[in-house]
mmCIF file of C-alpha atoms in Angstrom:
data_model
loop_
_atom_site.group_PDB
_atom_site.id
_atom_site.type_symbol
_atom_site.label_atom_id
_atom_site.label_comp_id
_atom_site.label_asym_id
_atom_site.label_seq_id
_atom_site.Cartn_x
_atom_site.Cartn_y
_atom_site.Cartn_z
ATOM 1 C CA ILE A 1 -10.057 9.392 22.015
ATOM 2 C CA GLY A 2 -8.696 11.371 24.932
ATOM 3 C CA LEU A 3 -6.242 13.621 23.084
ATOM 4 C CA TRP A 4 -7.863 16.982 23.790
ATOM 5 C CA ARG A 5 -6.573 19.219 26.576
ATOM 6 C CA PRO A 6 -8.270 22.516 27.572
ATOM 7 C CA GLU A 7 -5.093 24.552 27.059
ATOM 8 C CA PHE A 8 -5.189 23.688 23.349
ATOM 9 C CA ALA A 9 -8.062 26.174 22.911
ATOM 10 C CA GLN A 10 -5.660 29.072 23.511
ATOM 11 C CA ARG A 11 -3.198 27.822 20.922
ATOM 12 C CA LEU A 12 -5.410 26.801 18.015
ATOM 13 C CA ALA A 13 -7.127 28.991 15.447
ATOM 14 C CA THR A 14 -9.112 27.554 12.551
ATOM 15 C CA VAL A 15 -9.555 29.254 9.197
ATOM 16 C CA PRO A 16 -12.017 27.541 6.827
ATOM 17 C CA GLY A 17 -10.891 27.195 3.236
ATOM 18 C CA HIS A 18 -10.713 24.834 0.271
ATOM 19 C CA LEU A 19 -7.588 23.238 -1.147
ATOM 20 C CA GLY A 20 -8.940 23.236 -4.677
ATOM 21 C CA ALA A 21 -9.681 26.958 -4.780
ATOM 22 C CA GLU A 22 -7.511 29.961 -5.630
ATOM 23 C CA ARG A 23 -5.782 31.165 -2.428
ATOM 24 C CA PHE A 24 -7.527 28.254 -0.649
ATOM 25 C CA GLY A 25 -10.780 30.167 -1.103
ATOM 26 C CA LEU A 26 -9.570 32.923 1.243
ATOM 27 C CA GLY A 27 -10.041 36.617 0.670
ATOM 28 C CA GLN A 28 -6.952 38.640 -0.176
ATOM 29 C CA ARG A 29 -6.826 40.134 3.313
ATOM 30 C CA ASP A 30 -6.909 36.783 5.129
ATOM 31 C CA TRP A 31 -4.408 35.294 2.679
ATOM 32 C CA GLU A 32 -1.907 38.097 3.216
ATOM 33 C CA SER A 33 -2.383 38.063 6.987
ATOM 34 C CA LEU A 34 -1.696 34.347 7.222
ATOM 35 C CA ALA A 35 1.238 34.598 4.825
ATOM 36 C CA ALA A 36 2.799 37.261 7.067
ATOM 37 C CA ASN A 37 2.290 35.425 10.370
ATOM 38 C CA VAL A 38 2.602 31.686 9.698
ATOM 39 C CA ASP A 39 6.026 30.223 10.574
ATOM 40 C CA ALA A 40 5.777 26.858 8.817
ATOM 41 C CA VAL A 41 3.337 24.825 6.751
ATOM 42 C CA VAL A 42 2.337 21.183 7.183
ATOM 43 C CA HIS A 43 0.634 20.004 4.000
ATOM 44 C CA SER A 44 -1.347 16.807 4.515
ATOM 45 C CA GLY A 45 -4.583 17.684 2.729
ATOM 46 C CA VAL A 46 -5.637 15.322 -0.039
ATOM 47 C CA ASN A 47 -8.774 14.001 -1.721
ATOM 48 C CA MET A 48 -8.316 10.275 -1.162
ATOM 49 C CA ASN A 49 -10.415 8.242 -3.560
ATOM 50 C CA LEU A 50 -8.858 5.158 -5.128
ATOM 51 C CA ALA A 51 -11.752 4.799 -7.589
ATOM 52 C CA GLN A 52 -11.452 8.252 -9.150
ATOM 53 C CA THR A 53 -9.405 9.450 -12.100
ATOM 54 C CA TYR A 54 -6.384 11.731 -12.130
ATOM 55 C CA GLN A 55 -8.463 14.445 -13.780
ATOM 56 C CA TYR A 56 -11.142 14.293 -11.066
ATOM 57 C CA LEU A 57 -8.596 14.511 -8.238
ATOM 58 C CA HIS A 58 -6.379 17.101 -9.920
ATOM 59 C CA PRO A 59 -8.079 20.247 -8.505
ATOM 60 C CA VAL A 60 -7.410 19.320 -4.872
ATOM 61 C CA ASN A 61 -4.410 17.001 -4.996
ATOM 62 C CA ILE A 62 -2.356 18.860 -7.613
ATOM 63 C CA GLU A 63 -3.656 22.425 -7.588
ATOM 64 C CA GLY A 64 -3.894 22.299 -3.792
ATOM 65 C CA THR A 65 -0.183 21.488 -3.653
ATOM 66 C CA ARG A 66 0.518 24.342 -6.065
ATOM 67 C CA GLN A 67 -1.424 26.750 -3.842
ATOM 68 C CA CYS A 68 0.490 25.470 -0.812
ATOM 69 C CA LEU A 69 3.823 26.265 -2.457
ATOM 70 C CA ARG A 70 2.521 29.646 -3.582
ATOM 71 C CA PHE A 71 1.541 30.394 0.019
ATOM 72 C CA CYS A 72 5.015 29.414 1.240
ATOM 73 C CA CYS A 73 6.518 31.993 -1.137
ATOM 74 C CA GLU A 74 4.029 34.745 -0.299
ATOM 75 C CA GLY A 75 5.543 37.397 1.977
ATOM 76 C CA ARG A 76 8.347 35.800 3.945
ATOM 77 C CA LEU A 77 9.585 32.379 2.883
ATOM 78 C CA LYS A 78 8.054 29.553 4.901
ATOM 79 C CA PRO A 79 9.254 25.938 5.141
ATOM 80 C CA VAL A 80 6.830 23.167 4.228
ATOM 81 C CA HIS A 81 6.521 19.694 5.744
ATOM 82 C CA TYR A 82 4.866 17.596 3.057
ATOM 83 C CA GLN A 83 3.064 14.423 4.090
ATOM 84 C CA SER A 84 3.591 11.931 1.269
ATOM 85 C CA SER A 85 3.265 8.169 0.961
ATOM 86 C CA LEU A 86 5.491 5.190 0.336
ATOM 87 C CA ALA A 87 2.996 4.353 -2.409
ATOM 88 C CA VAL A 88 4.750 6.902 -4.669
ATOM 89 C CA ILE A 89 7.428 4.250 -5.201
ATOM 90 C CA ASP A 90 6.666 2.561 -8.514
ATOM 91 C CA GLN A 91 7.328 -1.025 -7.454
ATOM 92 C CA ILE A 92 6.249 -2.442 -10.804
ATOM 93 C CA PHE A 93 8.780 -0.611 -12.964
ATOM 94 C CA VAL A 94 11.786 -0.539 -10.628
ATOM 95 C CA GLU A 95 15.011 -1.276 -12.472
ATOM 96 C CA ASP A 96 16.404 -3.604 -9.822
ATOM 97 C CA ASP A 97 14.031 -5.684 -7.685
ATOM 98 C CA ALA A 98 16.749 -6.256 -5.096
ATOM 99 C CA ALA A 99 17.758 -2.596 -4.721
ATOM 100 C CA PRO A 100 16.609 -0.864 -1.519
ATOM 101 C CA PHE A 101 14.209 2.068 -1.740
ATOM 102 C CA LYS A 102 16.355 4.885 -0.381
ATOM 103 C CA GLU A 103 14.828 7.931 1.252
ATOM 104 C CA ASP A 104 16.474 10.673 -0.771
ATOM 105 C CA MET A 105 15.856 9.047 -4.125
ATOM 106 C CA GLU A 106 13.487 10.920 -6.423
ATOM 107 C CA TYR A 107 11.201 8.294 -7.886
ATOM 108 C CA THR A 108 10.802 9.373 -11.506
ATOM 109 C CA SER A 109 8.887 6.323 -12.728
ATOM 110 C CA TYR A 110 5.095 6.476 -12.704
ATOM 111 C CA LYS A 111 4.084 3.916 -15.344
ATOM 112 C CA GLY A 112 3.170 1.327 -12.731
ATOM 113 C CA MET A 113 0.973 3.631 -10.656
ATOM 114 C CA PRO A 114 -2.375 1.797 -10.277
ATOM 115 C CA GLY A 115 -4.928 4.549 -10.667
ATOM 116 C CA GLY A 116 -5.427 8.285 -10.550
ATOM 117 C CA TYR A 117 -5.103 8.776 -6.796
ATOM 118 C CA LEU A 118 -1.585 7.391 -6.482
ATOM 119 C CA LEU A 119 -0.552 9.221 -9.626
ATOM 120 C CA THR A 120 -1.617 12.522 -8.060
ATOM 121 C CA ARG A 121 0.408 11.683 -4.941
ATOM 122 C CA TRP A 122 3.444 10.959 -7.115
ATOM 123 C CA ALA A 123 3.000 14.183 -9.100
ATOM 124 C CA SER A 124 2.564 16.264 -5.936
ATOM 125 C CA GLU A 125 5.773 14.913 -4.478
ATOM 126 C CA ARG A 126 7.593 15.705 -7.720
ATOM 127 C CA MET A 127 6.387 19.294 -7.321
ATOM 128 C CA MET A 128 7.889 19.370 -3.835
ATOM 129 C CA TRP A 129 11.275 18.161 -5.110
ATOM 130 C CA ARG A 130 11.221 20.876 -7.765
ATOM 131 C CA ALA A 131 10.349 23.507 -5.137
ATOM 132 C CA MET A 132 13.212 22.213 -2.994
ATOM 133 C CA ARG A 133 15.683 22.783 -5.815
ATOM 134 C CA ARG A 134 14.329 26.305 -6.271
ATOM 135 C CA GLY A 135 15.107 27.261 -2.690
ATOM 136 C CA ILE A 136 11.990 26.483 -0.647
ATOM 137 C CA PRO A 137 12.840 24.563 2.571
ATOM 138 C CA VAL A 138 10.961 21.289 2.084
ATOM 139 C CA ALA A 139 10.879 18.124 4.168
ATOM 140 C CA ILE A 140 9.045 15.123 2.715
ATOM 141 C CA TYR A 141 7.614 12.371 4.911
ATOM 142 C CA ARG A 142 6.642 9.157 3.140
ATOM 143 C CA TYR A 143 4.242 7.156 5.291
ATOM 144 C CA ALA A 144 3.542 3.471 5.411
ATOM 145 C CA PRO A 145 -0.152 2.664 6.012
ATOM 146 C CA VAL A 146 -1.196 4.060 9.393
ATOM 147 C CA SER A 147 -3.196 2.051 11.916
ATOM 148 C CA GLY A 148 -4.963 3.094 15.096
ATOM 149 C CA ASP A 149 -2.932 4.514 17.954
ATOM 150 C CA LEU A 150 -1.454 2.264 20.637
ATOM 151 C CA ARG A 151 -3.940 3.357 23.295
ATOM 152 C CA SER A 152 -7.411 3.534 21.745
ATOM 153 C CA HIS A 153 -6.677 1.515 18.556
ATOM 154 C CA LEU A 154 -9.224 3.682 16.693
ATOM 155 C CA CYS A 155 -8.397 3.884 13.002
ATOM 156 C CA ASP A 156 -9.707 5.017 9.645
ATOM 157 C CA ARG A 157 -11.943 2.090 8.730
ATOM 158 C CA THR A 158 -12.223 3.272 5.137
ATOM 159 C CA GLU A 159 -8.485 2.708 4.570
ATOM 160 C CA MET A 160 -7.770 -0.048 2.064
ATOM 161 C CA TYR A 161 -6.110 -2.533 4.427
ATOM 162 C CA TRP A 162 -9.047 -2.502 6.812
ATOM 163 C CA ARG A 163 -11.459 -2.958 3.910
ATOM 164 C CA TYR A 164 -9.461 -6.031 2.941
ATOM 165 C CA LEU A 165 -9.593 -7.309 6.505
ATOM 166 C CA ARG A 166 -13.371 -6.929 6.700
ATOM 167 C CA LEU A 167 -13.703 -8.667 3.343
ATOM 168 C CA TYR A 168 -11.653 -11.611 4.637
ATOM 169 C CA CYS A 169 -13.961 -11.827 7.645
ATOM 170 C CA GLN A 170 -17.087 -11.653 5.480
ATOM 171 C CA THR A 171 -15.965 -14.376 3.087
ATOM 172 C CA ASN A 172 -13.638 -16.515 5.254
ATOM 173 C CA VAL A 173 -11.258 -16.461 2.284
ATOM 174 C CA THR A 174 -7.841 -14.826 1.950
ATOM 175 C CA PRO A 175 -5.488 -14.666 -1.056
ATOM 176 C CA ILE A 176 -2.079 -16.311 -0.991
ATOM 177 C CA ALA A 177 -0.058 -13.141 -1.476
ATOM 178 C CA LYS A 178 3.690 -12.590 -1.381
ATOM 179 C CA ARG A 179 3.583 -8.861 -0.742
ATOM 180 C CA ASN A 180 4.680 -7.669 2.688
ATOM 181 C CA VAL A 181 2.499 -5.452 4.853
ATOM 182 C CA ASN A 182 4.070 -2.579 6.758
ATOM 183 C CA ILE A 183 1.777 -0.727 9.162
ATOM 184 C CA LEU A 184 2.656 1.844 11.817
ATOM 185 C CA PRO A 185 0.440 3.105 14.686
ATOM 186 C CA ALA A 186 -0.793 6.682 14.246
ATOM 187 C CA ASP A 187 0.761 8.040 17.439
ATOM 188 C CA VAL A 188 4.145 6.489 16.625
ATOM 189 C CA SER A 189 4.017 8.044 13.143
ATOM 190 C CA ALA A 190 3.097 11.458 14.530
ATOM 191 C CA GLU A 191 5.857 11.412 17.123
ATOM 192 C CA ALA A 192 8.444 10.393 14.537
ATOM 193 C CA VAL A 193 7.461 13.311 12.301
ATOM 194 C CA ARG A 194 7.461 15.743 15.229
ATOM 195 C CA LEU A 195 10.999 14.760 16.191
ATOM 196 C CA LEU A 196 12.226 15.018 12.605
ATOM 197 C CA ALA A 197 10.518 18.372 12.018
ATOM 198 C CA GLU A 198 12.202 19.917 15.061
ATOM 199 C CA ASP A 199 15.612 19.292 13.507
ATOM 200 C CA PRO A 200 16.635 21.949 10.943
ATOM 201 C CA ALA A 201 18.543 19.206 9.112
ATOM 202 C CA CYS A 202 15.205 17.670 8.066
ATOM 203 C CA TYR A 203 14.905 20.049 5.105
ATOM 204 C CA GLY A 204 16.121 18.984 1.710
ATOM 205 C CA HIS A 205 15.390 15.329 2.399
ATOM 206 C CA ALA A 206 12.678 12.675 2.271
ATOM 207 C CA HIS A 207 12.037 10.565 5.359
ATOM 208 C CA HIS A 208 10.395 7.146 5.419
ATOM 209 C CA ILE A 209 7.928 6.793 8.284
ATOM 210 C CA CYS A 210 7.476 3.041 8.484
ATOM 211 C CA ASN A 211 7.617 0.036 10.763
ATOM 212 C CA PRO A 212 11.081 -1.551 10.979
ATOM 213 C CA VAL A 213 9.344 -4.938 10.827
ATOM 214 C CA SER A 214 7.184 -5.996 7.859
ATOM 215 C CA GLU A 215 5.008 -9.097 7.700
ATOM 216 C CA PRO A 216 3.759 -11.112 4.715
ATOM 217 C CA SER A 217 0.147 -10.214 4.018
ATOM 218 C CA SER A 218 -0.744 -13.922 4.193
ATOM 219 C CA ILE A 219 -0.188 -13.823 7.953
ATOM 220 C CA TRP A 220 -3.523 -12.029 8.325
ATOM 221 C CA GLY A 221 -5.208 -15.337 7.590
ATOM 222 C CA ASP A 222 -3.273 -16.882 10.488
ATOM 223 C CA TYR A 223 -4.427 -14.126 12.834
ATOM 224 C CA LEU A 224 -8.061 -14.577 11.800
ATOM 225 C CA GLU A 225 -7.836 -18.339 12.341
ATOM 226 C CA ARG A 226 -6.684 -17.718 15.902
ATOM 227 C CA LEU A 227 -9.838 -15.636 16.373
ATOM 228 C CA GLY A 228 -12.008 -18.520 15.190
ATOM 229 C CA TYR A 229 -12.577 -17.693 11.498
ATOM 230 C CA PRO A 230 -12.560 -20.823 9.245
ATOM 231 C CA ILE A 231 -10.190 -19.306 6.707
ATOM 232 C CA ARG A 232 -9.615 -20.782 3.259
ATOM 233 C CA ARG A 233 -6.632 -19.664 1.199
ATOM 234 C CA MET A 234 -6.712 -19.156 -2.569
ATOM 235 C CA GLU A 235 -4.244 -18.184 -5.243
ATOM 236 C CA PRO A 236 -4.730 -14.501 -6.225
ATOM 237 C CA GLN A 237 -6.516 -15.164 -9.524
ATOM 238 C CA ALA A 238 -8.805 -17.771 -7.954
ATOM 239 C CA TRP A 239 -9.588 -15.322 -5.131
ATOM 240 C CA PHE A 240 -10.412 -12.578 -7.648
ATOM 241 C CA ASP A 241 -12.656 -14.967 -9.622
ATOM 242 C CA PHE A 242 -14.378 -16.012 -6.398
ATOM 243 C CA LEU A 243 -15.161 -12.388 -5.498
ATOM 244 C CA THR A 244 -16.382 -11.405 -8.958
ATOM 245 C CA SER A 245 -18.657 -14.446 -9.178
ATOM 246 C CA ARG A 246 -20.690 -13.324 -6.142
ATOM 247 C CA PRO A 247 -23.953 -11.379 -6.616
ATOM 248 C CA ASP A 248 -23.599 -7.592 -6.607
ATOM 249 C CA ASP A 249 -25.377 -7.296 -3.265
ATOM 250 C CA PHE A 250 -23.399 -10.092 -1.584
ATOM 251 C CA TYR A 251 -20.915 -7.693 0.061
ATOM 252 C CA ASP A 252 -20.785 -4.051 1.038
ATOM 253 C CA ASP A 253 -18.400 -1.581 -0.583
ATOM 254 C CA ASN A 254 -15.349 -3.558 0.567
ATOM 255 C CA ALA A 255 -15.485 -5.925 -2.420
ATOM 256 C CA ARG A 256 -16.256 -3.174 -4.912
ATOM 257 C CA MET A 257 -13.191 -1.239 -3.752
#
């Protein structure tokens, strides 16, 4: 996508490892060498699978975070920039629907987390808050869904929103939903985090990386109509019944997700 520059080769070194393994799967010598020479840690690794259980994802998403914090404490203390998600906010069990979701709030409720993946993200962030209170310099970045960059528009097509979009195109049906959609281009997200991370005041706080403008998810049907799709709109339960009444081989994995 045109991001590579030859001079990067002199500045990058890759060390293969595994988030779910002790010391990331590194030998003691490599572990100690990295711990002595690394200045800061950016932790964005995660096993993203919305269909899996908490127990299945625990080795990478939870233990990987534990190993990350252990690494930050090994040798000299290293700050960590943790890439989280706005999905850790339990929007089902909030005490006040009208209250804003503030950045530095620790979201202690998890009862409304829909599935194991989001629960592991919530638990990992809680670990970061605990590490922060114990003296590790931690900055938390909670992302809205990320789209393609502004130049190439290439994106992760397995991300849930794009699966929904393909499903709408396949069926010519969209649900009448009240929930807002907030999406931010990848390069805008990355630049925002870079600017925040360069400021020493970033530590000890959470930062929301999101679009200042949200749109109702129903507007996607309007966009598709402009592109020529004969869109029908259904109430959520009717839409769900419509999807589940189709044969198993009627769609690809978009519907099953």
